[in-house]
Coordinates of C-alpha atoms and ligand atoms in Angstrom, one line a residue:
X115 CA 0.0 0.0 0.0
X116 CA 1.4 2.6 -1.0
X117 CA 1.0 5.9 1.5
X118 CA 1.8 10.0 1.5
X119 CA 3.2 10.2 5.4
X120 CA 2.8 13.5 7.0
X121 CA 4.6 13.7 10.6
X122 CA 3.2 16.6 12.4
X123 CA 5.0 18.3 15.6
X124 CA 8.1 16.6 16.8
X125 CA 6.7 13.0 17.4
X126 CA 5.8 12.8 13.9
X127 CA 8.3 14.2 12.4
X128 CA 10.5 11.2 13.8
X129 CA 8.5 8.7 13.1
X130 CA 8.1 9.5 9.7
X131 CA 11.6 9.8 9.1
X132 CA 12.0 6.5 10.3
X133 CA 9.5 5.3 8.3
X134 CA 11.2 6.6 5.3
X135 CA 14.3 5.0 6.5
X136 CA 12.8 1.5 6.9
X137 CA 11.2 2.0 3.5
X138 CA 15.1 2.4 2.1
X139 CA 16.0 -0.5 4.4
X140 CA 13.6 -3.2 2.6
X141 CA 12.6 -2.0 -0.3
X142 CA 8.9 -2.4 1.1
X143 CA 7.5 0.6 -1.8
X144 CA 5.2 2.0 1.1
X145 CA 6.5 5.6 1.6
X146 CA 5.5 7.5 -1.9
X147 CA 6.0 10.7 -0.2
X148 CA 7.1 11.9 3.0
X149 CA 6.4 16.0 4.9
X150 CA 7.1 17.0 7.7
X151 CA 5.4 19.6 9.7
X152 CA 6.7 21.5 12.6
X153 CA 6.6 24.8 14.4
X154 CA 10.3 24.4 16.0
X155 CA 12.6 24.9 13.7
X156 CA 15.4 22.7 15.8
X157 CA 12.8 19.5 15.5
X158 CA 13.1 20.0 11.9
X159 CA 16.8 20.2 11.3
X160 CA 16.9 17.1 13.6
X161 CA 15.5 14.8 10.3
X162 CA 18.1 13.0 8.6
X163 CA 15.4 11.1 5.6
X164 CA 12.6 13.4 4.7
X165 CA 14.1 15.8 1.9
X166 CA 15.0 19.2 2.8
X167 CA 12.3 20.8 0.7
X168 CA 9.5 18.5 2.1
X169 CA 9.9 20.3 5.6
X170 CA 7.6 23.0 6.6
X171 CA 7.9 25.6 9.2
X172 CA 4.6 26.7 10.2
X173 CA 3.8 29.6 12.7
X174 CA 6.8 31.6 12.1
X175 CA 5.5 35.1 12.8
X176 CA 3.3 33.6 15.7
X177 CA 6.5 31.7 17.4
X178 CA 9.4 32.5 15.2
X179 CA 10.6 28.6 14.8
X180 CA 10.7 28.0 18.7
X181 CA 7.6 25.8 19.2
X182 CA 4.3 26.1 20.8
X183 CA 5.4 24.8 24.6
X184 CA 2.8 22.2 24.6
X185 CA 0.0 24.4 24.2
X186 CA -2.2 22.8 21.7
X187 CA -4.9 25.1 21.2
X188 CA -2.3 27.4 19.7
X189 CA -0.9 24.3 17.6
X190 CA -4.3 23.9 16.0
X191 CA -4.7 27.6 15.9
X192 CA -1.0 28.1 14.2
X193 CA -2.0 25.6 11.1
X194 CA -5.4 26.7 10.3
X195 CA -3.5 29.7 9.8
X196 CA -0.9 28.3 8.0
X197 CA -2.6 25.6 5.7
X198 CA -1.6 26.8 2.6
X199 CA 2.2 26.2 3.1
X200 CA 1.6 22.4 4.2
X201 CA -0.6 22.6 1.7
X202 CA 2.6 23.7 -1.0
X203 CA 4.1 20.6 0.4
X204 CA 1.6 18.0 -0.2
X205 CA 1.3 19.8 -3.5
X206 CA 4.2 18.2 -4.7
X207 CA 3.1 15.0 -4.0
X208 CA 1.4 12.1 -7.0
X209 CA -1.7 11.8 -5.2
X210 CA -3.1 9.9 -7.9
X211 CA 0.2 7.5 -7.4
X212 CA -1.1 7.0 -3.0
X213 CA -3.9 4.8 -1.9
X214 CA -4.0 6.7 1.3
X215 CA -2.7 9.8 3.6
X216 CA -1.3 9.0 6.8
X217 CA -1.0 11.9 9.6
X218 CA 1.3 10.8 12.0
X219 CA 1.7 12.4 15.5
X220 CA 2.4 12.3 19.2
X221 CA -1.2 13.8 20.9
X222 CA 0.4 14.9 24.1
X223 CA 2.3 17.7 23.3
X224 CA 1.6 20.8 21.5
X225 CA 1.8 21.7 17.2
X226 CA 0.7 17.6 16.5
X227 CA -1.7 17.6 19.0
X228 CA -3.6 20.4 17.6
X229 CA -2.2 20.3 14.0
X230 CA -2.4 16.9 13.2
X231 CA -6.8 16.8 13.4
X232 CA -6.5 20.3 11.5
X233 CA -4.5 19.0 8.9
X234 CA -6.9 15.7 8.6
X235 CA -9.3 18.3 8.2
X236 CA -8.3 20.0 5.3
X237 CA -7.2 16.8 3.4
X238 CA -10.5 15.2 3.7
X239 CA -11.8 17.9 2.4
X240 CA -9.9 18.8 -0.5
X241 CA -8.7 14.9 -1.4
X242 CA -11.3 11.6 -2.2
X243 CA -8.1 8.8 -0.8
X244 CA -8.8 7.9 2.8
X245 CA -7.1 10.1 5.1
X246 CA -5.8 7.5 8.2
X247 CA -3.8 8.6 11.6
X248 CA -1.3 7.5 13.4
X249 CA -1.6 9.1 16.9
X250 CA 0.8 8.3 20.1
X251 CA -0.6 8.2 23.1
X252 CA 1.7 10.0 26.0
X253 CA 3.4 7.8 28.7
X254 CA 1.8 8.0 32.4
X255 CA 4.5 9.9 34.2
X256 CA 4.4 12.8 32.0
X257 CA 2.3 14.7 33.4
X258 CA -1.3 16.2 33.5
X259 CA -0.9 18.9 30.8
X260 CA 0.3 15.8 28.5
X261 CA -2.6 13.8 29.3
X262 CA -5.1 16.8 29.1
X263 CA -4.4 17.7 25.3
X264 CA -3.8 13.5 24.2
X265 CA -7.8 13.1 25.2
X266 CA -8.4 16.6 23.6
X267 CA -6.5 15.8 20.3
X268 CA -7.8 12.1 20.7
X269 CA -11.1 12.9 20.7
X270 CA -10.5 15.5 17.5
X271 CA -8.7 13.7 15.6
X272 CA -11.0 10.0 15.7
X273 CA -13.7 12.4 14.0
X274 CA -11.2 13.9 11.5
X275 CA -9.8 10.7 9.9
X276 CA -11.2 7.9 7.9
X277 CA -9.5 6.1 11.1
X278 CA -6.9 6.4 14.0
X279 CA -4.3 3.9 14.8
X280 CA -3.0 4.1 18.1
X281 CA 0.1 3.4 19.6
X282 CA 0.4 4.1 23.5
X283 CA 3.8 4.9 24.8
X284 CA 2.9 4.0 27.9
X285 CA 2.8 0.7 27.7
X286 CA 6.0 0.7 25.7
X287 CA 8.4 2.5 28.0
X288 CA 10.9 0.8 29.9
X289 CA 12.2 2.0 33.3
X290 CA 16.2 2.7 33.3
X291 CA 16.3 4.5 29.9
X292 CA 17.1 7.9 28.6
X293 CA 14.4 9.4 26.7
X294 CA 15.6 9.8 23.5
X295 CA 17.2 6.2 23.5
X296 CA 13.8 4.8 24.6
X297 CA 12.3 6.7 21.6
X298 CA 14.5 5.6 19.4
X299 CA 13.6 1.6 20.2
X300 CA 10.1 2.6 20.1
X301 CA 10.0 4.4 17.0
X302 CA 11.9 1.0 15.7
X303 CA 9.2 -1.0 17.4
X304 CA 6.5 1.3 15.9
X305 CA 7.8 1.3 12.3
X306 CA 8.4 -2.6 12.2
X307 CA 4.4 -2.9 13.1
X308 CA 3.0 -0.4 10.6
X309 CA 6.1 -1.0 7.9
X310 CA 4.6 -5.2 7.5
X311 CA 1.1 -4.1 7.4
X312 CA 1.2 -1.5 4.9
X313 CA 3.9 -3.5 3.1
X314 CA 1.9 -6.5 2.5
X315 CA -0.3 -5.0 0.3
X316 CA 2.6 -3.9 -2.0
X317 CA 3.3 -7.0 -2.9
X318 CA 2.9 -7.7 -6.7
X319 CA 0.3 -10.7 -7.5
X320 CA 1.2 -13.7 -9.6
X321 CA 4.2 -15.9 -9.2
X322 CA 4.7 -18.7 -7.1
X323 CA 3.1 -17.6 -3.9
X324 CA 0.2 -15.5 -5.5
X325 CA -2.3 -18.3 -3.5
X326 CA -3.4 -15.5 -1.3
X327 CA -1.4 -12.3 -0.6
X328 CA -2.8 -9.9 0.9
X329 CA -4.0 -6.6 -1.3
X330 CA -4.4 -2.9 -0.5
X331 CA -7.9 -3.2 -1.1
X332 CA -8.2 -5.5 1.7
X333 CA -6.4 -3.1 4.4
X334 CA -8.3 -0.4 3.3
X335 CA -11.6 -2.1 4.3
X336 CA -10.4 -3.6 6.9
X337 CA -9.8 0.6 8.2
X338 CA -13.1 1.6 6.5
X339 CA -15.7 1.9 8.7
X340 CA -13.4 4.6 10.9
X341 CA -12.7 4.4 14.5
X342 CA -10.1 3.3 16.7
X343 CA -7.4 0.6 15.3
X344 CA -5.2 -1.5 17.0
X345 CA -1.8 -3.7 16.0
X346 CA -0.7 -7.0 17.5
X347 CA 2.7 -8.6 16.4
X348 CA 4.5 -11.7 17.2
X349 CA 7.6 -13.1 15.2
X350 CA 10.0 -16.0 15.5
X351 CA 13.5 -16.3 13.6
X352 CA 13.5 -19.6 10.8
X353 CA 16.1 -21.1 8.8
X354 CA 15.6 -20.4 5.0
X355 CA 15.8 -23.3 2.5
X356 CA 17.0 -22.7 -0.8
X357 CA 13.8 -22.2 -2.8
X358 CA 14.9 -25.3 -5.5
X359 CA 14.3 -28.1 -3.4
X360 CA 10.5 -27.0 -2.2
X361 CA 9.7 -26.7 -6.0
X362 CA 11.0 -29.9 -6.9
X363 CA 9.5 -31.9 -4.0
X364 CA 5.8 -29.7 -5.1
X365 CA 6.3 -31.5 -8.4
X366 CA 7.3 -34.7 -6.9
X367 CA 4.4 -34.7 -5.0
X368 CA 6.4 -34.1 -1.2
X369 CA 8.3 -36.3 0.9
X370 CA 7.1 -37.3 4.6
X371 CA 9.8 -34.7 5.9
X372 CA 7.7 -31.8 4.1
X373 CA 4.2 -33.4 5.1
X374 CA 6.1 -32.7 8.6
X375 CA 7.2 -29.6 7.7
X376 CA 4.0 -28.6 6.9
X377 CA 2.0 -29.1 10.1
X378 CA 5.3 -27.5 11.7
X379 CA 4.6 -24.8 9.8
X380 CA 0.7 -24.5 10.5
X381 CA 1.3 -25.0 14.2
X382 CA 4.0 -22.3 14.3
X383 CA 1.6 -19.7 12.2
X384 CA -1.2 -20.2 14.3
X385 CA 0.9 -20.1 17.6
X386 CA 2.2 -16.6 16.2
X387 CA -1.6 -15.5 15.2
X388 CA -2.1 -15.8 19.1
X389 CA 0.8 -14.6 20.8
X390 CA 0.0 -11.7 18.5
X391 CA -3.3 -10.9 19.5
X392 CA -3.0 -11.9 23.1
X393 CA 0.4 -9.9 23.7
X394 CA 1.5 -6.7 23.9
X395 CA -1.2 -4.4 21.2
X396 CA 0.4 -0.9 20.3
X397 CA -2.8 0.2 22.2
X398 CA -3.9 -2.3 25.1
X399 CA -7.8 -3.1 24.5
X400 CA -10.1 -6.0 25.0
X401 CA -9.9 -7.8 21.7
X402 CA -13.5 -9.0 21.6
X403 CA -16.2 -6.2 20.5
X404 CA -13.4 -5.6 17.6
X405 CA -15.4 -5.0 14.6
X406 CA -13.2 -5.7 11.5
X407 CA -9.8 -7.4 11.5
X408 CA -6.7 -8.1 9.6
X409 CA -4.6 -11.2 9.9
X410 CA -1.2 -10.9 7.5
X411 CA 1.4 -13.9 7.5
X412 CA 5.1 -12.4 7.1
X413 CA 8.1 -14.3 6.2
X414 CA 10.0 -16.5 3.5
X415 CA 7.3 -18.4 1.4
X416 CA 8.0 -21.6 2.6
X417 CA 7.2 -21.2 6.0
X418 CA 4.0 -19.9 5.5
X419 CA 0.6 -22.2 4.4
X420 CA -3.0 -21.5 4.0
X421 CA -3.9 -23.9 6.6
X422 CA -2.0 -22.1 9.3
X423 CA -3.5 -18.6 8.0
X424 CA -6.8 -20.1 7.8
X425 CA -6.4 -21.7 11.4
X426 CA -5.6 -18.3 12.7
X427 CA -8.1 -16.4 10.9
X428 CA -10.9 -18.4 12.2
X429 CA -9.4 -18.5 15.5
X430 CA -9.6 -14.6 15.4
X431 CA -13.2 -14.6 14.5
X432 CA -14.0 -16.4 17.9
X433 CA -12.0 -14.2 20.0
X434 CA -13.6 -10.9 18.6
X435 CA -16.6 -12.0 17.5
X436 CA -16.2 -10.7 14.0
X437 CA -17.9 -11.7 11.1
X438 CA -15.2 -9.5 9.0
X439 CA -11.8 -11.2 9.7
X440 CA -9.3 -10.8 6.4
X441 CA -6.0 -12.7 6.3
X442 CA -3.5 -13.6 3.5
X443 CA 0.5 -14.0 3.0
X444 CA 3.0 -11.6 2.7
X445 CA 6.1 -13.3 0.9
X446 CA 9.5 -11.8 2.2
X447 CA 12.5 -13.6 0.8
X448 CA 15.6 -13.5 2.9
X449 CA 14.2 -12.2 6.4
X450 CA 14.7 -14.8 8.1
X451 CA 11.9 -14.9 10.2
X452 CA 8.1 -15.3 10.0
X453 CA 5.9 -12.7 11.9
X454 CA 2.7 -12.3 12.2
X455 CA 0.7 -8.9 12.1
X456 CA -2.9 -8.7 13.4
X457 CA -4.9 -5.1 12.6
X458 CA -7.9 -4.9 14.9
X459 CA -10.0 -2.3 13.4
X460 CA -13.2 -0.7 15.4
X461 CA -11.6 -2.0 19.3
X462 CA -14.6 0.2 21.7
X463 CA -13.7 -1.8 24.8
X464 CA -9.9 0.2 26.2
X465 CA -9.8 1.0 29.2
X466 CA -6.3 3.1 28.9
X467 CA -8.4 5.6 26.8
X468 CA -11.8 5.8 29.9
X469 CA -8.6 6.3 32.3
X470 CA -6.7 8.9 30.1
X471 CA -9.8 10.6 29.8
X472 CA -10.4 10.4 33.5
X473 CA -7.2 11.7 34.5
X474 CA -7.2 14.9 31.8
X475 CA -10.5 15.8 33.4
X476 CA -9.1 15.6 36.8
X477 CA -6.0 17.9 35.1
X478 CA -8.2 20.4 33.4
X479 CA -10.0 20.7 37.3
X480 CA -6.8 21.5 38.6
X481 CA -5.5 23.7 36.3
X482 CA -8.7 25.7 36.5
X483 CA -8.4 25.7 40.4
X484 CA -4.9 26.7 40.5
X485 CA -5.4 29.4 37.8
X486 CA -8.2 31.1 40.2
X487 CA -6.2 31.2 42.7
X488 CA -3.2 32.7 41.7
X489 CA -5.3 35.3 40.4
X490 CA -6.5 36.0 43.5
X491 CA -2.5 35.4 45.3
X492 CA -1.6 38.1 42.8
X493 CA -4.2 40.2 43.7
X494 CA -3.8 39.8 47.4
X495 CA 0.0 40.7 46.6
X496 CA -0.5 43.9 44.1
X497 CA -2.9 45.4 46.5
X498 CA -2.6 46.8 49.5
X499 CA -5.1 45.2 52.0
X500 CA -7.2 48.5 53.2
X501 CA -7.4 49.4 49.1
X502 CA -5.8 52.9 50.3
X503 CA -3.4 52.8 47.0
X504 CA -4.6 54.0 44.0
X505 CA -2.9 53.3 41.0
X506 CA -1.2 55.5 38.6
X507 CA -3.9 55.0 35.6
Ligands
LIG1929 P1 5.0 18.6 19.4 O1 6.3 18.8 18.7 O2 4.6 19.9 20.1 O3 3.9 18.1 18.6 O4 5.2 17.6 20.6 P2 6.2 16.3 20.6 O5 5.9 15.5 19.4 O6 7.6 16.7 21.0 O7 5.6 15.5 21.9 C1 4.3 15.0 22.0 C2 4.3 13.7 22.7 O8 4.8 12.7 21.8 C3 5.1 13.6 23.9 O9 4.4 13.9 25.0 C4 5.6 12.1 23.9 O10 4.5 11.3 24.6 C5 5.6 11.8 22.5 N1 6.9 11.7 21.8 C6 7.8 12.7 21.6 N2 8.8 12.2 20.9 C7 8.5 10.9 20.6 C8 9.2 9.9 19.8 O11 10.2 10.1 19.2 N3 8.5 8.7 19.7 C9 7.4 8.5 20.4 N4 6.8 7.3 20.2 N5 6.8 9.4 21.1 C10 7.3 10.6 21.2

């Protein structure tokens, strides 16, 4: 599938570039364009992928290239504003060549939190490919204001896009780390998830593994529908044969060592189907109640079989209850391991997202609290307690 990526704020920006990067990487054809969007200058620069002339500064006479300090309201308000200059960017891009927009950004901090739905916005508008996010959910420990604008921008951008992945940093963190060596694994562990998914539908029909790979088509209505997606993962290293001998033994009709092979291979797929779906999701949800899913088989094409995908797909349906469960192959030569990549599109039941939600609203009561009353320290403090000052004017 092949996607124009827009990273929005800092978050995005990152994850886009790594995007591109991984693109480079394995050739997956999934990147067809990549902007990024920013309203700190510095966050730009940082980009080592995205092309220097697919970078746009927004804000500039509002901020002058220093940022909007997590204050998403002004982030929105900065690229309504400034529209037309992301809209230069995206411009340049074959949009008859993409099969869909993605807006990528983190929703806790400030110009991707309120740029990214406003930027949705505008490209529903003016474009008929779906228009899909990528949002990143803000880790526990950063604090209320971070919390407060992720259910803000959350609850935006769902009703912006044709649909909103989610990927919670929360769960992902790990203790003992620095920040931006934590992202960096992240980002790596984001990119993997989204770079098989949206790379299995690249791959050209026909040929010897054609049985059923999955097409674009099929992730697309898997996401249609909108609402709130989810990705599960699993993988597990293999040894590659040399692809002669599994064509000759096809022909020969197979030996007993491949009849083995084969229910090896079905028992390992639809192990990986559920360690997928029952492990760690980029956002945590209850997995039944999902309304459409996508079930995509990763790896060298002799490790993968219809039986196993079929196994898992079925197996899918009865944990979820969904009559709309997709799956197919997605033949990678040479990766040396097989992985398997669950979409769960439509997830209602997450509890991280009732609890974010609980928590900002706490935040927003506090803020409001402490606000009041420093206007009222301030003028305890400026005026003199009998009123007997007056001031100059
Ligand atoms: P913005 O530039 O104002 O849009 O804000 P940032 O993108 O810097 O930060 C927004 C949120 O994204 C933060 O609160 C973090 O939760 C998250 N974040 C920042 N950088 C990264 C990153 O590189 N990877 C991931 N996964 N999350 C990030």
């Amino acid at each position: 599938m092949k996607l124009a990526m827009i990273g929005f704020g800092q978050a995005g920006g990152k994850i886009v570039d790594k995007f591109v990067e991984y693109d480079q990487r394995h050739g997956s054809g999934i990147v067809r364009a990549a902007v990024a969007v920013n309203s700190a200058k510095a966050d730009l620069m940082g980009l080592e992928h995205i092309p220097q002339d697919k970078r746009v500064l927004i804000g500039q006479s509002r901020v002058k290239g220093h940022g909007v300090g997590a204050d998403n309201e002004l982030g929105a308000e900065i690229a309504e504003e400034d529209i037309d200059e992301v809209q230069g960017a995206v411009d340049s891009i074959p949009v008859h060549e993409v099969d869909a927009f993605l807006v990528v950004s983190g929703l806790g901090g400030g110009t991707g939190s309120g740029g990214a739905p406003v930027l949705a916005k505008h490209l529903k508008r003016i474009y008929t490919e779906p228009v899909y996010g990528l949002g990143v959910l803000p880790g526990g420990d950063e604090g209320g204001i971070y919390t407060l604008n992720a259910a803000r921008s959350f609850q935006t951008f769902v009703r912006e896009v044709d649909n909103l992945m989610v990927f919670d940093n929360d769960s992902w963190r790990k203790t003992g780390e620095s920040v931006q060596g934590g992202y960096d694994e992240i980002n790596e562990e984001i990119v993997t998830r989204f770079g098989v998914l949206f790379g299995a539908g690249e791959v050209e029909q026909g040929g010897e593994v054609a049985e059923s790979v999955v097409d674009s088509s099929e992730i697309i209505n898997t996401l249609a529908g909108g609402g709130v997606s989810t990705v599960g993962y699993a993988s597990e290293t293999v040894e590659e044969k040399n692809s002669g001998s599994g064509l000759l033994s096809r022909i020969t009709g197979g030996s007993e060592d491949d009849q083995i092979d084969t229910a090896h291979t079905t028992n390992r797929i639809t192990s990986l189907v559920r360690k997928a779906a029952l492990g760690r999701l980029t956002l945590p949800c209850e997995v039944e109640g999902t309304e459409r899913a996508l079930l995509v088989m990763a790896g060298p094409p002799e490790h993968l079989n219809r039986k196993g995908i079929e196994r898992g797909r079925k197996w899918i349906e009865e944990q979820t209850g969904s009559m709309e469960v997709r799956g197919g192959d997605y033949p990678i030569r040479n990766s040396g391991k097989v992985a398997s990549v669950i979409l769960l599109s439509g997830v209602t039941n997450v509890p991280r997202i009732k609890e974010l939600q609980q928590v900002a609203i706490e935040a927003q009561e506090n803020i409001d609290e402490i606000r009041q009353e420093s206007d009222q320290n301030l003028e305890n403090l400026v005026n003199d307690d009998e009123d007997e000052l007056e001031s100059l004017f």
